[in-house]
Amino acid sequence: MHGPLRLFIKSPGQEERVYDMSTGAVTIGRDREVEIPVDDRTLSRRHCRVYLGADGWRVTDLGSRNGTFLNGTPILDDRLEAGDAVELGETKITAYFPHGVGAESLDERDLDALLAQAMRQPKARSATMVGRHREIRALTHLMELNEKINGLRDEDRLLEGILDAAIELTDAGRGFLLLKAEGHFVVRRARLPDHRDLDDPDGSFSVGVAARVIAEGKSVLSEDMQMDDRFDGNASVANLRLRSLVCVPVHANQGVFGAIYLDNAFEKGQFDGWDVRMLESFASLASIALRNARERREIAMRRREAVRQARRIERLNERLRKALRIRTNALRRAREDLAKQADELGLKYSYEHIIGRSPAMRTVLRLVDRVTDLTLPVLVVGESGTGKELIARAIHFNGPRRRARIVGENCGAIPETLMESEFFGYERGAFTGAHRDHAGLFEQAHAGTLFLDEVGETSPDLQKKFLRVLEEGEVRRLGGKKPLTVDFRLITATNRDLAEMLKTGTFREDLYYRIAGVVIELPALRERKEDIPLLVAHFLEETNVGGPALSLDPAALELLVAYEWPGNVRELRNEMQRVRAVVTGGLISPEHLSSRILAYQPADPGAVGEGGLKAMVEDLERRVVRASLMRHGWNKSRASAELGLSRLGLRKKLERYGMDAEQPPAGA
């Protein structure tokens, strides 16, 4: 039918209304803003649309809750014929074409008959069809909403989508989505129809109802809260003047973690049991969507954390690689310098672990170089902390026995009662507590090197037994019956005056000549102060574990050189370790040094030392030259100009005082 259309609209309790249409389209629904508003609570806000199509007038359902029926049959979109009856919930609409095709055959009586026939549908059949259509439409709508919310990846948008879908599903006036957080629940979203936010959600809903649903995990439905006995005394219900309300729990594996709360403050009977069932089904789907969103968020957080940790590890690795490159290059340069110095000194072996190229240390290294390949026993003498064990290890690891063990022991650290068992070993059962066989130091050093520090601390009785082992090359364990052959390179060390001990009889003379095949005397650090800058640089680099490189103030270096160092190299190393721990910046200043170094006063310069005037002049000249070099960053041209010397003259003085091999400390 392409002619004008007349609609007869009859709602319960209202007069019949007539609408004439010639062109265009109209929307019918409960919303006051539509073209044909109908005061019927069973209608959706925008229920259906009547429009002129290519083949005539048509009616289409707009996703209503209760559906649109044409002559008792649920439709989505269909063409209107003369006399067709359209059912919208409890509202009946009859289509009439006053001047359309086929309208000539319809008189007033025929129209009344058609209208009466449309209005006389059996109530049971109509209700059944309405219910079925409502269920079909709701399920279709539910599937569409589920697909929509599952397509939302952002959690904030997902929360809004869930609440908007619940409002759309039930035609609610307002909606609240509440989720548990740390033992209580909070309103995560509050919305109005048409995807609008509720400006002030706090105090706008019944907290008691929501708390009850979340605590018990059961839905609550009220068609008229003002008349519902369950809510007597509930202040929020009375204050908010709420009418219709439905609230369903949102379940998870661990229990209830939220609720969907919908209400209408103006109309009673807005929700029924069917709404509760549909809303509970929707809440289950929403729970899955929320759980998936949270899992995606946790996975994303773990992925971001993994990326952050990977980047942090890469930065640390890069720092380690950089530090390794620096140390490798420094080690390579040090080895090259040592090899060069060894060539200059005419040394056969490399002594990279022994820092110092002063004249005194050059003499020591030359002697060590000559005795390394010999079988003679070596006695190393010197003050405590001068590096006697370093000399012993250099002899062993450069010598022919380097593939075997070096066994070291401090004789002063062994109680006198245990010395014999430690040196000679014992058999099981030799004495109380001897539960197993034990090889002594002599046996352990077989085919290798035996290094005995503080040999002057041994008792006369042990010295006698020790001498027999050296003469016979055999050792017998305590409790043992058979002697064992031993062969080892012997290196001993002491900080005591063995010559004086020979005079007093506390050390056997025959043993002394057996262990002192070659005597190496190590100078004290105060006797080789030229080596202090090298040692300082070495110890600062040695104690640097991934930290910033430290530079040394020339004034601080002068104090270190001037100090006498009674503890020798060991004391200097401990001082550098302490400085590394206390310095926060990159520069070591005098105030960072220990109080004993700052308080040290050198000897009276007017006093004549042991070497006489010549030695004093040489020492002063050596100090002045070194201070000038340090001031000018070891630039020999500038230092020679300041000193009034030619570059050749400065070089000769450096060679004379053994300073030509010195290098400035790191960063100085």
PDB file of N, CA and C in Angstrom, residues 381-435:
ATOM      1  N   VAL A 381     113.484 -12.718  53.445  1.00  0.00           N
ATOM      2  CA  VAL A 381     113.425 -11.981  54.701  1.00  0.00           C
ATOM      3  C   VAL A 381     112.919 -10.572  54.426  1.00  0.00           C
ATOM      4  N   GLY A 382     112.226 -10.031  55.388  1.00  0.00           N
ATOM      5  CA  GLY A 382     111.689  -8.680  55.250  1.00  0.00           C
ATOM      6  C   GLY A 382     110.628  -8.433  56.295  1.00  0.00           C
ATOM      7  N   GLU A 383     110.280  -7.190  56.463  1.00  0.00           N
ATOM      8  CA  GLU A 383     109.272  -6.829  57.447  1.00  0.00           C
ATOM      9  C   GLU A 383     107.909  -7.396  57.052  1.00  0.00           C
ATOM     10  N   SER A 384     107.022  -7.450  58.023  1.00  0.00           N
ATOM     11  CA  SER A 384     105.664  -7.939  57.760  1.00  0.00           C
ATOM     12  C   SER A 384     104.964  -7.007  56.781  1.00  0.00           C
ATOM     13  N   GLY A 385     104.308  -7.613  55.773  1.00  0.00           N
ATOM     14  CA  GLY A 385     103.563  -6.822  54.801  1.00  0.00           C
ATOM     15  C   GLY A 385     104.354  -6.397  53.596  1.00  0.00           C
ATOM     16  N   THR A 386     105.579  -6.880  53.439  1.00  0.00           N
ATOM     17  CA  THR A 386     106.398  -6.463  52.294  1.00  0.00           C
ATOM     18  C   THR A 386     106.162  -7.326  51.058  1.00  0.00           C
ATOM     19  N   GLY A 387     105.428  -8.445  51.178  1.00  0.00           N
ATOM     20  CA  GLY A 387     105.114  -9.262  50.010  1.00  0.00           C
ATOM     21  C   GLY A 387     105.967 -10.490  49.863  1.00  0.00           C
ATOM     22  N   LYS A 388     106.316 -11.121  50.974  1.00  0.00           N
ATOM     23  CA  LYS A 388     107.188 -12.308  50.902  1.00  0.00           C
ATOM     24  C   LYS A 388     106.494 -13.469  50.208  1.00  0.00           C
ATOM     25  N   GLU A 389     105.183 -13.627  50.461  1.00  0.00           N
ATOM     26  CA  GLU A 389     104.467 -14.730  49.826  1.00  0.00           C
ATOM     27  C   GLU A 389     104.369 -14.519  48.315  1.00  0.00           C
ATOM     28  N   LEU A 390     104.264 -13.268  47.855  1.00  0.00           N
ATOM     29  CA  LEU A 390     104.238 -12.999  46.420  1.00  0.00           C
ATOM     30  C   LEU A 390     105.529 -13.455  45.750  1.00  0.00           C
ATOM     31  N   ILE A 391     106.644 -13.233  46.427  1.00  0.00           N
ATOM     32  CA  ILE A 391     107.932 -13.679  45.879  1.00  0.00           C
ATOM     33  C   ILE A 391     107.972 -15.197  45.791  1.00  0.00           C
ATOM     34  N   ALA A 392     107.474 -15.865  46.839  1.00  0.00           N
ATOM     35  CA  ALA A 392     107.467 -17.336  46.841  1.00  0.00           C
ATOM     36  C   ALA A 392     106.618 -17.881  45.703  1.00  0.00           C
ATOM     37  N   ARG A 393     105.458 -17.277  45.492  1.00  0.00           N
ATOM     38  CA  ARG A 393     104.575 -17.754  44.425  1.00  0.00           C
ATOM     39  C   ARG A 393     105.165 -17.456  43.045  1.00  0.00           C
ATOM     40  N   ALA A 394     105.839 -16.321  42.914  1.00  0.00           N
ATOM     41  CA  ALA A 394     106.475 -16.010  41.630  1.00  0.00           C
ATOM     42  C   ALA A 394     107.547 -17.045  41.297  1.00  0.00           C
ATOM     43  N   ILE A 395     108.321 -17.454  42.306  1.00  0.00           N
ATOM     44  CA  ILE A 395     109.357 -18.473  42.086  1.00  0.00           C
ATOM     45  C   ILE A 395     108.724 -19.794  41.685  1.00  0.00           C
ATOM     46  N   HIS A 396     107.643 -20.171  42.386  1.00  0.00           N
ATOM     47  CA  HIS A 396     107.006 -21.463  42.100  1.00  0.00           C
ATOM     48  C   HIS A 396     106.372 -21.485  40.709  1.00  0.00           C
ATOM     49  N   PHE A 397     105.537 -20.489  40.395  1.00  0.00           N
ATOM     50  CA  PHE A 397     104.768 -20.525  39.152  1.00  0.00           C
ATOM     51  C   PHE A 397     105.608 -20.190  37.923  1.00  0.00           C
ATOM     52  N   ASN A 398     106.798 -19.657  38.110  1.00  0.00           N
ATOM     53  CA  ASN A 398     107.713 -19.480  36.979  1.00  0.00           C
ATOM     54  C   ASN A 398     108.712 -20.620  36.869  1.00  0.00           C
ATOM     55  N   GLY A 399     108.826 -21.425  37.931  1.00  0.00           N
ATOM     56  CA  GLY A 399     109.843 -22.464  37.994  1.00  0.00           C
ATOM     57  C   GLY A 399     109.410 -23.774  37.375  1.00  0.00           C
ATOM     58  N   PRO A 400     110.256 -24.774  37.416  1.00  0.00           N
ATOM     59  CA  PRO A 400     109.978 -26.078  36.787  1.00  0.00           C
ATOM     60  C   PRO A 400     108.895 -26.875  37.499  1.00  0.00           C
ATOM     61  N   ARG A 401     108.561 -26.521  38.746  1.00  0.00           N
ATOM     62  CA  ARG A 401     107.537 -27.272  39.482  1.00  0.00           C
ATOM     63  C   ARG A 401     106.165 -26.579  39.439  1.00  0.00           C
ATOM     64  N   ARG A 402     105.961 -25.694  38.495  1.00  0.00           N
ATOM     65  CA  ARG A 402     104.728 -24.900  38.472  1.00  0.00           C
ATOM     66  C   ARG A 402     103.479 -25.741  38.223  1.00  0.00           C
ATOM     67  N   ARG A 403     103.600 -26.932  37.617  1.00  0.00           N
ATOM     68  CA  ARG A 403     102.436 -27.780  37.378  1.00  0.00           C
ATOM     69  C   ARG A 403     101.997 -28.530  38.627  1.00  0.00           C
ATOM     70  N   ALA A 404     102.829 -28.552  39.653  1.00  0.00           N
ATOM     71  CA  ALA A 404     102.485 -29.209  40.918  1.00  0.00           C
ATOM     72  C   ALA A 404     101.965 -28.163  41.906  1.00  0.00           C
ATOM     73  N   ARG A 405     101.673 -28.613  43.127  1.00  0.00           N
ATOM     74  CA  ARG A 405     101.088 -27.733  44.140  1.00  0.00           C
ATOM     75  C   ARG A 405     102.149 -26.894  44.826  1.00  0.00           C
ATOM     76  N   ILE A 406     101.706 -25.736  45.310  1.00  0.00           N
ATOM     77  CA  ILE A 406     102.495 -24.984  46.272  1.00  0.00           C
ATOM     78  C   ILE A 406     101.710 -25.013  47.574  1.00  0.00           C
ATOM     79  N   VAL A 407     102.308 -25.554  48.605  1.00  0.00           N
ATOM     80  CA  VAL A 407     101.666 -25.695  49.908  1.00  0.00           C
ATOM     81  C   VAL A 407     102.258 -24.649  50.835  1.00  0.00           C
ATOM     82  N   GLY A 408     101.417 -23.763  51.331  1.00  0.00           N
ATOM     83  CA  GLY A 408     101.890 -22.691  52.194  1.00  0.00           C
ATOM     84  C   GLY A 408     101.326 -22.814  53.596  1.00  0.00           C
ATOM     85  N   GLU A 409     102.135 -22.443  54.575  1.00  0.00           N
ATOM     86  CA  GLU A 409     101.692 -22.487  55.974  1.00  0.00           C
ATOM     87  C   GLU A 409     102.449 -21.435  56.765  1.00  0.00           C
ATOM     88  N   ASN A 410     101.747 -20.793  57.679  1.00  0.00           N
ATOM     89  CA  ASN A 410     102.361 -19.830  58.597  1.00  0.00           C
ATOM     90  C   ASN A 410     102.705 -20.562  59.880  1.00  0.00           C
ATOM     91  N   CYS A 411     103.981 -20.722  60.119  1.00  0.00           N
ATOM     92  CA  CYS A 411     104.397 -21.490  61.299  1.00  0.00           C
ATOM     93  C   CYS A 411     103.945 -20.830  62.593  1.00  0.00           C
ATOM     94  N   GLY A 412     103.820 -19.516  62.575  1.00  0.00           N
ATOM     95  CA  GLY A 412     103.395 -18.833  63.783  1.00  0.00           C
ATOM     96  C   GLY A 412     101.930 -19.034  64.095  1.00  0.00           C
ATOM     97  N   ALA A 413     101.133 -19.543  63.128  1.00  0.00           N
ATOM     98  CA  ALA A 413      99.703 -19.733  63.349  1.00  0.00           C
ATOM     99  C   ALA A 413      99.374 -21.127  63.857  1.00  0.00           C
ATOM    100  N   ILE A 414     100.369 -22.046  63.946  1.00  0.00           N
ATOM    101  CA  ILE A 414     100.114 -23.418  64.399  1.00  0.00           C
ATOM    102  C   ILE A 414     100.505 -23.532  65.865  1.00  0.00           C
ATOM    103  N   PRO A 415      99.597 -24.003  66.727  1.00  0.00           N
ATOM    104  CA  PRO A 415      99.978 -24.216  68.126  1.00  0.00           C
ATOM    105  C   PRO A 415     101.159 -25.188  68.211  1.00  0.00           C
ATOM    106  N   GLU A 416     102.031 -24.972  69.189  1.00  0.00           N
ATOM    107  CA  GLU A 416     103.242 -25.792  69.293  1.00  0.00           C
ATOM    108  C   GLU A 416     102.925 -27.260  69.472  1.00  0.00           C
ATOM    109  N   THR A 417     101.788 -27.560  70.155  1.00  0.00           N
ATOM    110  CA  THR A 417     101.427 -28.965  70.396  1.00  0.00           C
ATOM    111  C   THR A 417     100.972 -29.676  69.125  1.00  0.00           C
ATOM    112  N   LEU A 418     100.589 -28.911  68.111  1.00  0.00           N
ATOM    113  CA  LEU A 418     100.091 -29.517  66.872  1.00  0.00           C
ATOM    114  C   LEU A 418     101.084 -29.450  65.729  1.00  0.00           C
ATOM    115  N   MET A 419     102.234 -28.802  65.975  1.00  0.00           N
ATOM    116  CA  MET A 419     103.178 -28.599  64.876  1.00  0.00           C
ATOM    117  C   MET A 419     103.676 -29.908  64.290  1.00  0.00           C
ATOM    118  N   GLU A 420     104.032 -30.850  65.137  1.00  0.00           N
ATOM    119  CA  GLU A 420     104.604 -32.095  64.640  1.00  0.00           C
ATOM    120  C   GLU A 420     103.595 -32.870  63.812  1.00  0.00           C
ATOM    121  N   SER A 421     102.321 -32.949  64.289  1.00  0.00           N
ATOM    122  CA  SER A 421     101.313 -33.699  63.538  1.00  0.00           C
ATOM    123  C   SER A 421     100.971 -32.996  62.228  1.00  0.00           C
ATOM    124  N   GLU A 422     101.014 -31.651  62.206  1.00  0.00           N
ATOM    125  CA  GLU A 422     100.705 -30.922  60.975  1.00  0.00           C
ATOM    126  C   GLU A 422     101.812 -31.070  59.938  1.00  0.00           C
ATOM    127  N   PHE A 423     103.071 -31.072  60.408  1.00  0.00           N
ATOM    128  CA  PHE A 423     104.183 -31.179  59.470  1.00  0.00           C
ATOM    129  C   PHE A 423     104.416 -32.604  58.994  1.00  0.00           C
ATOM    130  N   PHE A 424     104.319 -33.575  59.919  1.00  0.00           N
ATOM    131  CA  PHE A 424     104.682 -34.956  59.590  1.00  0.00           C
ATOM    132  C   PHE A 424     103.475 -35.822  59.275  1.00  0.00           C
ATOM    133  N   GLY A 425     102.279 -35.398  59.678  1.00  0.00           N
ATOM    134  CA  GLY A 425     101.104 -36.223  59.477  1.00  0.00           C
ATOM    135  C   GLY A 425     100.992 -37.308  60.529  1.00  0.00           C
ATOM    136  N   TYR A 426      99.949 -38.132  60.423  1.00  0.00           N
ATOM    137  CA  TYR A 426      99.754 -39.189  61.411  1.00  0.00           C
ATOM    138  C   TYR A 426      98.895 -40.288  60.815  1.00  0.00           C
ATOM    139  N   GLU A 427      99.035 -41.469  61.435  1.00  0.00           N
ATOM    140  CA  GLU A 427      98.239 -42.630  61.054  1.00  0.00           C
ATOM    141  C   GLU A 427      96.987 -42.685  61.925  1.00  0.00           C
ATOM    142  N   ARG A 428      95.996 -43.357  61.421  1.00  0.00           N
ATOM    143  CA  ARG A 428      94.772 -43.538  62.191  1.00  0.00           C
ATOM    144  C   ARG A 428      95.068 -44.285  63.494  1.00  0.00           C
ATOM    145  N   GLY A 429      94.577 -43.727  64.613  1.00  0.00           N
ATOM    146  CA  GLY A 429      94.778 -44.334  65.918  1.00  0.00           C
ATOM    147  C   GLY A 429      96.095 -43.966  66.579  1.00  0.00           C
ATOM    148  N   ALA A 430      96.861 -43.055  65.961  1.00  0.00           N
ATOM    149  CA  ALA A 430      98.152 -42.684  66.544  1.00  0.00           C
ATOM    150  C   ALA A 430      97.969 -41.999  67.900  1.00  0.00           C
ATOM    151  N   PHE A 431      96.867 -41.292  68.075  1.00  0.00           N
ATOM    152  CA  PHE A 431      96.573 -40.623  69.344  1.00  0.00           C
ATOM    153  C   PHE A 431      95.067 -40.407  69.407  1.00  0.00           C
ATOM    154  N   THR A 432      94.609 -39.971  70.545  1.00  0.00           N
ATOM    155  CA  THR A 432      93.181 -39.740  70.732  1.00  0.00           C
ATOM    156  C   THR A 432      92.697 -38.666  69.758  1.00  0.00           C
ATOM    157  N   GLY A 433      91.664 -39.007  68.996  1.00  0.00           N
ATOM    158  CA  GLY A 433      91.141 -38.072  68.005  1.00  0.00           C
ATOM    159  C   GLY A 433      91.655 -38.321  66.612  1.00  0.00           C
ATOM    160  N   ALA A 434      92.632 -39.216  66.432  1.00  0.00           N
ATOM    161  CA  ALA A 434      93.159 -39.534  65.097  1.00  0.00           C
ATOM    162  C   ALA A 434      92.274 -40.600  64.467  1.00  0.00           C
ATOM    163  N   HIS A 435      91.162 -40.178  63.895  1.00  0.00           N
ATOM    164  CA  HIS A 435      90.175 -41.117  63.362  1.00  0.00           C
ATOM    165  C   HIS A 435      90.464 -41.536  61.926  1.00  0.00           C
TER     166      HIS A 435
END
